mmCIF file of C-alpha atoms and ligand atoms in Angstrom:
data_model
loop_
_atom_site.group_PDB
_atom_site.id
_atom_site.type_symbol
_atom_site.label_atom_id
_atom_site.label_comp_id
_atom_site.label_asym_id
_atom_site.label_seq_id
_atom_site.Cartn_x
_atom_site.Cartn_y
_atom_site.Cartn_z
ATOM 1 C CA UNK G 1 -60.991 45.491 -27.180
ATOM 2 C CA UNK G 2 -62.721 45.030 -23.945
ATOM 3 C CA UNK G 3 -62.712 48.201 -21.386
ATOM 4 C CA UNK G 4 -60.782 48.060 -18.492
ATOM 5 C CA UNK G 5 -62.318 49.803 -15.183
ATOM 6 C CA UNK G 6 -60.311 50.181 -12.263
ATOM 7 C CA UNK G 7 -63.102 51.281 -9.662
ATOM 8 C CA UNK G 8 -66.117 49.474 -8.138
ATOM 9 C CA UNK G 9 -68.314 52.403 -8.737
ATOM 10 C CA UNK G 10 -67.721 52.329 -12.739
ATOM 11 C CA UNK G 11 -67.764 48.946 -12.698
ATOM 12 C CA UNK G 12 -71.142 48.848 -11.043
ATOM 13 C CA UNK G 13 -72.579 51.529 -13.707
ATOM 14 C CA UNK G 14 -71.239 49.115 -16.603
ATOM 15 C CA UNK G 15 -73.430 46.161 -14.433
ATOM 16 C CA UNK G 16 -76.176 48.379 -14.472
ATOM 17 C CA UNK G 17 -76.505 48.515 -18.307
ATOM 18 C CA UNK G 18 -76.510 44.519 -18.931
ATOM 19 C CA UNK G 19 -79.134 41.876 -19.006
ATOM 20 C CA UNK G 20 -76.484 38.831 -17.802
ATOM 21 C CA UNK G 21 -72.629 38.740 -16.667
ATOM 22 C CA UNK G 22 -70.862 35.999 -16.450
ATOM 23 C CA UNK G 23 -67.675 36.634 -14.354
ATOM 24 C CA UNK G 24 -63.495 34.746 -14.695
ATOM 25 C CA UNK G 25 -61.524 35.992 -11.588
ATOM 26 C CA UNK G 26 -58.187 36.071 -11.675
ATOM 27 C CA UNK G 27 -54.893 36.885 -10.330
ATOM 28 C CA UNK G 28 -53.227 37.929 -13.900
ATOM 29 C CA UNK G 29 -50.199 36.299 -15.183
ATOM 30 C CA UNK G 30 -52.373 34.892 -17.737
ATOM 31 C CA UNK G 31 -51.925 31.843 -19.763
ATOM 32 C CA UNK G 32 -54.385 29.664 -22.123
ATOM 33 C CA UNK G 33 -55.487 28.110 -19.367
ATOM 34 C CA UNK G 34 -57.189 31.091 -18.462
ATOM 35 C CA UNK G 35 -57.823 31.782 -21.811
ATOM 36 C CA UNK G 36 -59.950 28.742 -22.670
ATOM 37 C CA UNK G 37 -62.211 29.490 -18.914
ATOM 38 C CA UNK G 38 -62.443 32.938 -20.662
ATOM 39 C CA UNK G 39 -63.626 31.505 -23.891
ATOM 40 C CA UNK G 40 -65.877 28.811 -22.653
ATOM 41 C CA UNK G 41 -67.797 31.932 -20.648
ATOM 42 C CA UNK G 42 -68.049 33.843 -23.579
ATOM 43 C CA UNK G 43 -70.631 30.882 -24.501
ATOM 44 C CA UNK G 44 -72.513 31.403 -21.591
ATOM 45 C CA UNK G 45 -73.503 35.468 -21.926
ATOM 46 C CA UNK G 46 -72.035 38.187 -24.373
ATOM 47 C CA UNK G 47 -70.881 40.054 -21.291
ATOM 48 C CA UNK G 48 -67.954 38.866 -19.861
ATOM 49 C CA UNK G 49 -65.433 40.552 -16.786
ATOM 50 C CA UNK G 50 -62.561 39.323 -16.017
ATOM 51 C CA UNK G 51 -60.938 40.224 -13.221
ATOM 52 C CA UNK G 52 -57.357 40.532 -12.140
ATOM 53 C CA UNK G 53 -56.266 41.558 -8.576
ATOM 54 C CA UNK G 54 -53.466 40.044 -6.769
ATOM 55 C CA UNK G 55 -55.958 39.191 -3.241
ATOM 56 C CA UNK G 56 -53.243 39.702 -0.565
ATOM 57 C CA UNK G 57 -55.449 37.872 2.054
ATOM 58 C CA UNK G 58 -55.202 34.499 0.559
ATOM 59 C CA UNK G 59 -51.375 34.610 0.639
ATOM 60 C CA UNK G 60 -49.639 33.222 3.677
ATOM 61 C CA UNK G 61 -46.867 35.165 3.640
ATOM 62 C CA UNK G 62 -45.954 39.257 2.593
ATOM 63 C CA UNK G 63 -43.334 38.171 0.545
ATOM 64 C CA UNK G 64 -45.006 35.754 -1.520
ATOM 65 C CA UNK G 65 -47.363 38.346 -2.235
ATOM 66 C CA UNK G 66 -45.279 40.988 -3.117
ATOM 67 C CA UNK G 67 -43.490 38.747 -5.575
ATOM 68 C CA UNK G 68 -46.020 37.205 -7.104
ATOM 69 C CA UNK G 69 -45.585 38.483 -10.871
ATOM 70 C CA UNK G 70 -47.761 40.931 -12.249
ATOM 71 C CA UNK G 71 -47.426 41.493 -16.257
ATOM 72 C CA UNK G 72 -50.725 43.753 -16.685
ATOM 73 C CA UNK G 73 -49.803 44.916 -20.699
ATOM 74 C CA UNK G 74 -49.014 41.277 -21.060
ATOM 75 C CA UNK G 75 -52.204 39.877 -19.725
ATOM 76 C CA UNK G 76 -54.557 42.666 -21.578
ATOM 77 C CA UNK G 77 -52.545 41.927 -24.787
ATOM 78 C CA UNK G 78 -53.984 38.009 -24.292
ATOM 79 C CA UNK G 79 -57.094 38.870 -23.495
ATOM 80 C CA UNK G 80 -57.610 40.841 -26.533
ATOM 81 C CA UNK G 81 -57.521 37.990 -28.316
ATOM 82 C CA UNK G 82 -61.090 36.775 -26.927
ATOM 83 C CA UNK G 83 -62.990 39.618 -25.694
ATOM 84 C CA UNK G 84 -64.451 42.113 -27.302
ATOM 85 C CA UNK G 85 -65.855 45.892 -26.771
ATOM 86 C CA UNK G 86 -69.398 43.906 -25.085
ATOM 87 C CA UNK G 87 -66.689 42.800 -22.080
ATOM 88 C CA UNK G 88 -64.660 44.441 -19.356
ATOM 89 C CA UNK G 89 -61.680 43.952 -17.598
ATOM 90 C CA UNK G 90 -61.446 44.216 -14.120
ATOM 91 C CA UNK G 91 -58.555 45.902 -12.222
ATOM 92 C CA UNK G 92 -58.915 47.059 -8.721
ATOM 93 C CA UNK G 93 -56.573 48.455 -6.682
ATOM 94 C CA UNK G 94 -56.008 47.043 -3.069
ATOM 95 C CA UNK G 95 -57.803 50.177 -1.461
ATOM 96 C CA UNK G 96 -60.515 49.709 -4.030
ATOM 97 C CA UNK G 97 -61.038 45.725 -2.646
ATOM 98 C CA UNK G 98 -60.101 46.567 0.785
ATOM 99 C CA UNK G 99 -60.809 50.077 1.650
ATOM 100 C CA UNK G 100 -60.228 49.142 5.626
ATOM 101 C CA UNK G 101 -57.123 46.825 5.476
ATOM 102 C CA UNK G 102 -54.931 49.312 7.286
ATOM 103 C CA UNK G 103 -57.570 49.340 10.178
ATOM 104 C CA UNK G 104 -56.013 47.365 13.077
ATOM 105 C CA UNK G 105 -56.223 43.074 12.219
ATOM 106 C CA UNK G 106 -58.822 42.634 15.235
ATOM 107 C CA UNK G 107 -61.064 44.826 12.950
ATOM 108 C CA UNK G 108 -60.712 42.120 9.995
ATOM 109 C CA UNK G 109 -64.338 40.887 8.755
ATOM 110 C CA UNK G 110 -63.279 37.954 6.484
ATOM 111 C CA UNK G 111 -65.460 34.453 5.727
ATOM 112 C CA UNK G 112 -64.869 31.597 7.793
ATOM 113 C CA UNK G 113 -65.497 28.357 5.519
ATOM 114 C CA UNK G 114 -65.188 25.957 8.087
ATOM 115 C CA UNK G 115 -63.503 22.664 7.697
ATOM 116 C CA UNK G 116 -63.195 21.899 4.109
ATOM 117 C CA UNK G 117 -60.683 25.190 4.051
ATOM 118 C CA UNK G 118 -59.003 23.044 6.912
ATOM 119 C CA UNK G 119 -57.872 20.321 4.491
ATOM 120 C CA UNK G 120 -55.345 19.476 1.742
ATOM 121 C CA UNK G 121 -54.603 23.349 0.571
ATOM 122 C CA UNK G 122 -55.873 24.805 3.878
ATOM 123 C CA UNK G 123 -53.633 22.308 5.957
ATOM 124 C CA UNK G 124 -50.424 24.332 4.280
ATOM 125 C CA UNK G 125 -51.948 27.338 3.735
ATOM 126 C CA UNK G 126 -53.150 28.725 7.178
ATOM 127 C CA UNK G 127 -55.934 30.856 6.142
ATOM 128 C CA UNK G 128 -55.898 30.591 2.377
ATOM 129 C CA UNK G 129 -60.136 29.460 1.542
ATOM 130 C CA UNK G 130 -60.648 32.357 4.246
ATOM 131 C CA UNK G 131 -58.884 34.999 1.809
ATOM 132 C CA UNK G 132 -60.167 32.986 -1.528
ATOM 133 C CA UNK G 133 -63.742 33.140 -0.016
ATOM 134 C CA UNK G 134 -63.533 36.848 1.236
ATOM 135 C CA UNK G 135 -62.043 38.246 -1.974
ATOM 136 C CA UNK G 136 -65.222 35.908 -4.469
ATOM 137 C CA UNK G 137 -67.752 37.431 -2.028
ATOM 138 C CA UNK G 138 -66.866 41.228 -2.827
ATOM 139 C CA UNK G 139 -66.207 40.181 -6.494
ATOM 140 C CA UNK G 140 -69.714 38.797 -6.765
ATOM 141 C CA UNK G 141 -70.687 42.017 -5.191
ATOM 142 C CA UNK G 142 -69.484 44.119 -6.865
ATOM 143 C CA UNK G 143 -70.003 42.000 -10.351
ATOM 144 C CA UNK G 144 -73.133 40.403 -9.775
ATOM 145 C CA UNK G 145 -72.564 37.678 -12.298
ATOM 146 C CA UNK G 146 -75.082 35.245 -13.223
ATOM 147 C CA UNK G 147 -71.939 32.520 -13.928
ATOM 148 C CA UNK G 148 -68.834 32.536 -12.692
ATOM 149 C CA UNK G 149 -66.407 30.202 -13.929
ATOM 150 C CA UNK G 150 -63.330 28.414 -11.998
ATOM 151 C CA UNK G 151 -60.885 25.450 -13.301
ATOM 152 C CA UNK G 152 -60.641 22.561 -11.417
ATOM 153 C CA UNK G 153 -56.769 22.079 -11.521
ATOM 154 C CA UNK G 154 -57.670 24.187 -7.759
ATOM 155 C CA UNK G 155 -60.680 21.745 -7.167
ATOM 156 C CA UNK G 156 -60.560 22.611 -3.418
ATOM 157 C CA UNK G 157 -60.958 26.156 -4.416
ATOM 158 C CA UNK G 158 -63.788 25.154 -7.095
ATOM 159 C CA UNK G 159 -65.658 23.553 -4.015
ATOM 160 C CA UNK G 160 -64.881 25.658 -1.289
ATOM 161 C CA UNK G 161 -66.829 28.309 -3.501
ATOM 162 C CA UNK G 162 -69.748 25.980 -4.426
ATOM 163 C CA UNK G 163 -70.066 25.472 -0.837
ATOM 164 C CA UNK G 164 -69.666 29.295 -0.040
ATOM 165 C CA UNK G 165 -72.278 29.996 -2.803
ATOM 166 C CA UNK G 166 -74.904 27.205 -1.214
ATOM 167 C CA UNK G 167 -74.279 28.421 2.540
ATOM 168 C CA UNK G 168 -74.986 32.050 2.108
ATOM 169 C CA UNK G 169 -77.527 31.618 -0.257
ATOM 170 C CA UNK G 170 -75.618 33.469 -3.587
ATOM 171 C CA UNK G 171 -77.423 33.109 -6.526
ATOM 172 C CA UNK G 172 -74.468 32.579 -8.624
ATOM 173 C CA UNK G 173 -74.123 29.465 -10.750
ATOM 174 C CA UNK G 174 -70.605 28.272 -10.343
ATOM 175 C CA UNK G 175 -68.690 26.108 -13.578
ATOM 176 C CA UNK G 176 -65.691 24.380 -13.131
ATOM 177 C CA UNK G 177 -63.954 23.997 -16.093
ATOM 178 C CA UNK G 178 -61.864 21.025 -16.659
ATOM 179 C CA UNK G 179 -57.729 21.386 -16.663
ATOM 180 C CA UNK G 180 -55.856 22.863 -19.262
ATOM 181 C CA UNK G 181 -52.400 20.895 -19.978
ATOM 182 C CA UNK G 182 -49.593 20.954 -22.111
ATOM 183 C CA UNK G 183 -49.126 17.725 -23.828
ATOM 184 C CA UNK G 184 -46.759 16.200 -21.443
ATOM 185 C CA UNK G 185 -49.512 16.119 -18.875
ATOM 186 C CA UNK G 186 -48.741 19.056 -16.942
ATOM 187 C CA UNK G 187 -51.549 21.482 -15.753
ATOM 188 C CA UNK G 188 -51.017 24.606 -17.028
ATOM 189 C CA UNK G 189 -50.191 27.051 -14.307
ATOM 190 C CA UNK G 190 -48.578 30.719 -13.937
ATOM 191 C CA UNK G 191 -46.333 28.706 -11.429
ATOM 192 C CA UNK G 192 -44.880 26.547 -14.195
ATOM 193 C CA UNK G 193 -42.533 29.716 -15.847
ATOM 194 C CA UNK G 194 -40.410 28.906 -12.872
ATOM 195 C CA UNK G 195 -39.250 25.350 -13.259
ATOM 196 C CA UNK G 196 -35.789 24.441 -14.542
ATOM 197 C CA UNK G 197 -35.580 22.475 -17.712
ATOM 198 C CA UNK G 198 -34.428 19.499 -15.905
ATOM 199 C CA UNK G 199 -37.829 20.299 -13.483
ATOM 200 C CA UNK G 200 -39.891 20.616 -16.780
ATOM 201 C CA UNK G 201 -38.758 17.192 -17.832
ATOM 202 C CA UNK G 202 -39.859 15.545 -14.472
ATOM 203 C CA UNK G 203 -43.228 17.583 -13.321
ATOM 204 C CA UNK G 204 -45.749 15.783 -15.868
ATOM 205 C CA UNK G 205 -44.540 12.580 -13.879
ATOM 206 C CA UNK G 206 -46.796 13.918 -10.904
ATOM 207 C CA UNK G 207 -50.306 13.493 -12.932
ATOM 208 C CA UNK G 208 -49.345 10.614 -15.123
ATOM 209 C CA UNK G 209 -49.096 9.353 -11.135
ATOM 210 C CA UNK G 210 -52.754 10.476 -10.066
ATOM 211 C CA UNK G 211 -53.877 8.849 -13.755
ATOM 212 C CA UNK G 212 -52.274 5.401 -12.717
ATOM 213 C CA UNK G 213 -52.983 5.539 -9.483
ATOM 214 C CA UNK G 214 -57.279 6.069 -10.571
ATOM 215 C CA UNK G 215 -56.137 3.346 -12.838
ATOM 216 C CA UNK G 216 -54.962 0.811 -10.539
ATOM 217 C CA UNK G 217 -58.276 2.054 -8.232
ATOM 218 C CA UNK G 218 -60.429 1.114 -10.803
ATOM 219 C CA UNK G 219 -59.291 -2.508 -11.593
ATOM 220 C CA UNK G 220 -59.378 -2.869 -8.116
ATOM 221 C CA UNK G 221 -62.089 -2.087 -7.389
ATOM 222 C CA UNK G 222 -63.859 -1.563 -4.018
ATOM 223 C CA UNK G 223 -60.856 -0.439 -1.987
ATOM 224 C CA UNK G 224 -58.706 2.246 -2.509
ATOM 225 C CA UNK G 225 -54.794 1.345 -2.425
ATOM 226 C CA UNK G 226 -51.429 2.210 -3.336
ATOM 227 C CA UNK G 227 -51.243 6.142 -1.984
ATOM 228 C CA UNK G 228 -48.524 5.543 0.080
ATOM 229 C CA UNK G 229 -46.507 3.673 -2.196
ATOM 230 C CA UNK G 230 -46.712 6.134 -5.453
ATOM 231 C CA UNK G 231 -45.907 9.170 -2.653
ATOM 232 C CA UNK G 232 -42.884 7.039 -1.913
ATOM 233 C CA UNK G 233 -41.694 6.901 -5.474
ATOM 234 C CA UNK G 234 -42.735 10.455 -6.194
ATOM 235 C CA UNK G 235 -39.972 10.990 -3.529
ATOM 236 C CA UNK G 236 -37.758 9.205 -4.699
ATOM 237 C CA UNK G 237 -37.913 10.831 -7.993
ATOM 238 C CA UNK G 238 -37.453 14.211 -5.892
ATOM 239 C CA UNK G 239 -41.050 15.493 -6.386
ATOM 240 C CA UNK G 240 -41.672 15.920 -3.354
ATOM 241 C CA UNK G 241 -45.198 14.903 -2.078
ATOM 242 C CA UNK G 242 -47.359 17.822 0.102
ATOM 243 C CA UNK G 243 -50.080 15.304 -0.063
ATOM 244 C CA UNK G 244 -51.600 12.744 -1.887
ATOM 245 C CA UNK G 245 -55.551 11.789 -0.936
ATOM 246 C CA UNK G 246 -58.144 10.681 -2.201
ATOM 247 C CA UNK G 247 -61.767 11.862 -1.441
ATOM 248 C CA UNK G 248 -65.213 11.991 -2.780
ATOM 249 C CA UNK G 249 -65.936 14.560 -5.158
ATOM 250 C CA UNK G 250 -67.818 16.644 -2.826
ATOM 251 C CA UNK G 251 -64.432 16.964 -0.462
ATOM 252 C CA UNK G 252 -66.952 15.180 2.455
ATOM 253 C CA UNK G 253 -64.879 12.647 2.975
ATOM 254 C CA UNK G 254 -61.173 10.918 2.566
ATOM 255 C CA UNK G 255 -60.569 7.802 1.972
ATOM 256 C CA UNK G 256 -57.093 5.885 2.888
ATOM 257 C CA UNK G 257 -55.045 2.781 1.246
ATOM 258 C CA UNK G 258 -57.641 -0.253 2.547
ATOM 259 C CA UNK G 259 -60.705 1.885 2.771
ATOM 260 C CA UNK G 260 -63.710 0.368 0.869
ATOM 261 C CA UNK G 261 -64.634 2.734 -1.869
ATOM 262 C CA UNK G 262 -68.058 1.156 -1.821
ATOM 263 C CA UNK G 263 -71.193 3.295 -1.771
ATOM 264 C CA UNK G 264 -69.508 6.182 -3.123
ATOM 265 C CA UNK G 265 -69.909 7.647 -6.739
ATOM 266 C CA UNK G 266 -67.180 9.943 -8.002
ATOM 267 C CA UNK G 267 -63.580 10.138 -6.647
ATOM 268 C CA UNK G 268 -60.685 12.174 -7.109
ATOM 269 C CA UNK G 269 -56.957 12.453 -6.801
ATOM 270 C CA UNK G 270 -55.818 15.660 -5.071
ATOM 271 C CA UNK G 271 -52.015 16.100 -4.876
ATOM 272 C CA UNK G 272 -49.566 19.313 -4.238
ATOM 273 C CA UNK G 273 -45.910 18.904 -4.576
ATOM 274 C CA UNK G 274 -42.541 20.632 -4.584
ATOM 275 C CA UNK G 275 -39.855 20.916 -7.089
ATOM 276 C CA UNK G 276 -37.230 23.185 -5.712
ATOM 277 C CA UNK G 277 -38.718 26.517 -5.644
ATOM 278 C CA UNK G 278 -42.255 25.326 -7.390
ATOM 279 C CA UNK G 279 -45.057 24.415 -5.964
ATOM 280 C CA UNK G 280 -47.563 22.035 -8.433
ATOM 281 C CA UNK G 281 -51.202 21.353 -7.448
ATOM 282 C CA UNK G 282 -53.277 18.568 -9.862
ATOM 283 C CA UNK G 283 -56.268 16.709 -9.228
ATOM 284 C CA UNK G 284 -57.399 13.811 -11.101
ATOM 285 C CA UNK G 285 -61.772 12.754 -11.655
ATOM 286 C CA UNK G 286 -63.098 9.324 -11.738
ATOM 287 C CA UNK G 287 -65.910 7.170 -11.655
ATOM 288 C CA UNK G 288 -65.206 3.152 -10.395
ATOM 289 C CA UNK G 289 -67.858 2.220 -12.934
HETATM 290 O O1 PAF U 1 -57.428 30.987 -8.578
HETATM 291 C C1 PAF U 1 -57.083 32.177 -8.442
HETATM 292 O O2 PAF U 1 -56.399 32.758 -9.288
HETATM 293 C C2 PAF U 1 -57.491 32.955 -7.196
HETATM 294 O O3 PAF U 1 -57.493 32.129 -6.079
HETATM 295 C C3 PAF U 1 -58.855 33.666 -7.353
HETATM 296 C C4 PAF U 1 -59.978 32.669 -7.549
HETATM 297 C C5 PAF U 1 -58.804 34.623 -8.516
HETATM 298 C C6 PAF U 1 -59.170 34.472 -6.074
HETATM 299 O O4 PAF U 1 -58.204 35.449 -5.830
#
């Protein structure tokens, strides 16, 4: 079974010793989802780390931080099932990540990523990409991976980092790994353990939406349509719609019901919504041609 280190320091020796690292970050409760980025990095280099540290900075609130579960024995015991004694496990403390966060908040140094952390997530999340960013940065570090892998079900996230990555000039090679879901249709997520049945039964209705909608998009067409109507019956069905856009795959720009989709190559769907105490993100790819 994989090592697990708890410091930077040891964590840096182990570094020292390898030829390539390719790095999964993570905030534990694991599922297969993480499981299959974990497997399809163990293609890329025989040296994996995962880590898992609950980032407080990338919450919005204390609360929501302090309850988000942590199952350590649970998530080791999955992991043992794809790495080996070549890989390490990652699990910092919050002094270890942030040795100044009880220095007074004026002190903060954090990453600004500018307007695409203003959008979609970043609209409800005040200051979410700025903790995402901030934590990747002292991950990559401290890990100095050659790879490092992220899913695209948070394909804000996946670009917000690509973007971080070309801006400062980090020679890390960022993957995003396509969605892992169940076979209703619904992403797998650590939030999912927390919907009712009766939620359960509902919650793959959300993506088969995003599939039609790319659908309807594509037959089409040249102009994108029918947002606003498939929010309204998402409503109605009491999934209830954060937001619903659609953009270019490079999150530069957002296109409404009656915009010409002309000139651009490579859409997609990006959606959040709320069951009663869930929240669900999803996105959905596609090409018009
Ligand atoms: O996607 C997540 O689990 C987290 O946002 C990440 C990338 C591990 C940063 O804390």
């Amino acid at each position: 079974m994989a090592e697990v280190l708890r410091s930077c320091a040891l964590l840096r020796a182990w570094r020292d010793k390898q030829k390539s690292v390719v790095l999964v970050p993570t905030m534990g409760n694991l599922h297969q989802g993480h499981l299959s980025l974990c497997q399809q990095a163990k293609k890329y280099s025989g040296n994996l780390v995962v880590s898992i540290f609950v980032n407080p900075t990338q919450f919005e609130r204390s609360d929501q931080y302090r309850s988000y579960p942590r199952t350590l024995d649970a998530d080791l015991a999955l992991l043992s099932t794809v790495l080996d004694e070549t890989d390490v496990v990652f699990v910092p403390d919050e002094k270890e990540m942030y040795p100044h966060s009880k220095e007074i908040e004026s002190q903060k140094i954090e990453i600004n990523v500018g307007g695409i952390g203003q959008v979609l997530e970043g609209a409800f999340r005040a200051g979410h990409f700025s903790g995402v960013a901030t934590i990747i940065l002292k991950l990559f570090h401290v890990v100095s991976p050659h790879r490092a892998l992220f899913g695209k079900k948070d394909y804000q996230q996946l670009r917000v980092i690509e973007r971080l990555c070309a801006e400062l000039l980090i020679p890390v090679t960022i993957v995003g790994a396509e969605t892992v879901r169940a076979e209703s249709g619904l992403a797998l997520s650590s939030r999912n353990q927390f919907l009712s049945e009766q939620e359960s039964s509902i919650a793959p209705l959300f993506y088969a939406t995003l599939k039609k909608l790319a659908n309807v998009m594509q037959q089409d067409g040249d102009k994108a349509s029918t947002i606003a109507e498939s929010i309204k019956s998402l409503n109605a069905k009491n999934i209830s719609v954060d937001y619903l856009e659609l953009w270019d795959q490079q999150l530069m720009r957002r296109f409404d019901d009656g915009d010409s989709l002309a000139g651009t190559n490579g859409f997609v769907l990006l959606g959040a919504c709320r069951m009663e105490k869930v929240r669900l993100l999803d996105a959905y790819e596609f090409n018009l041609h």
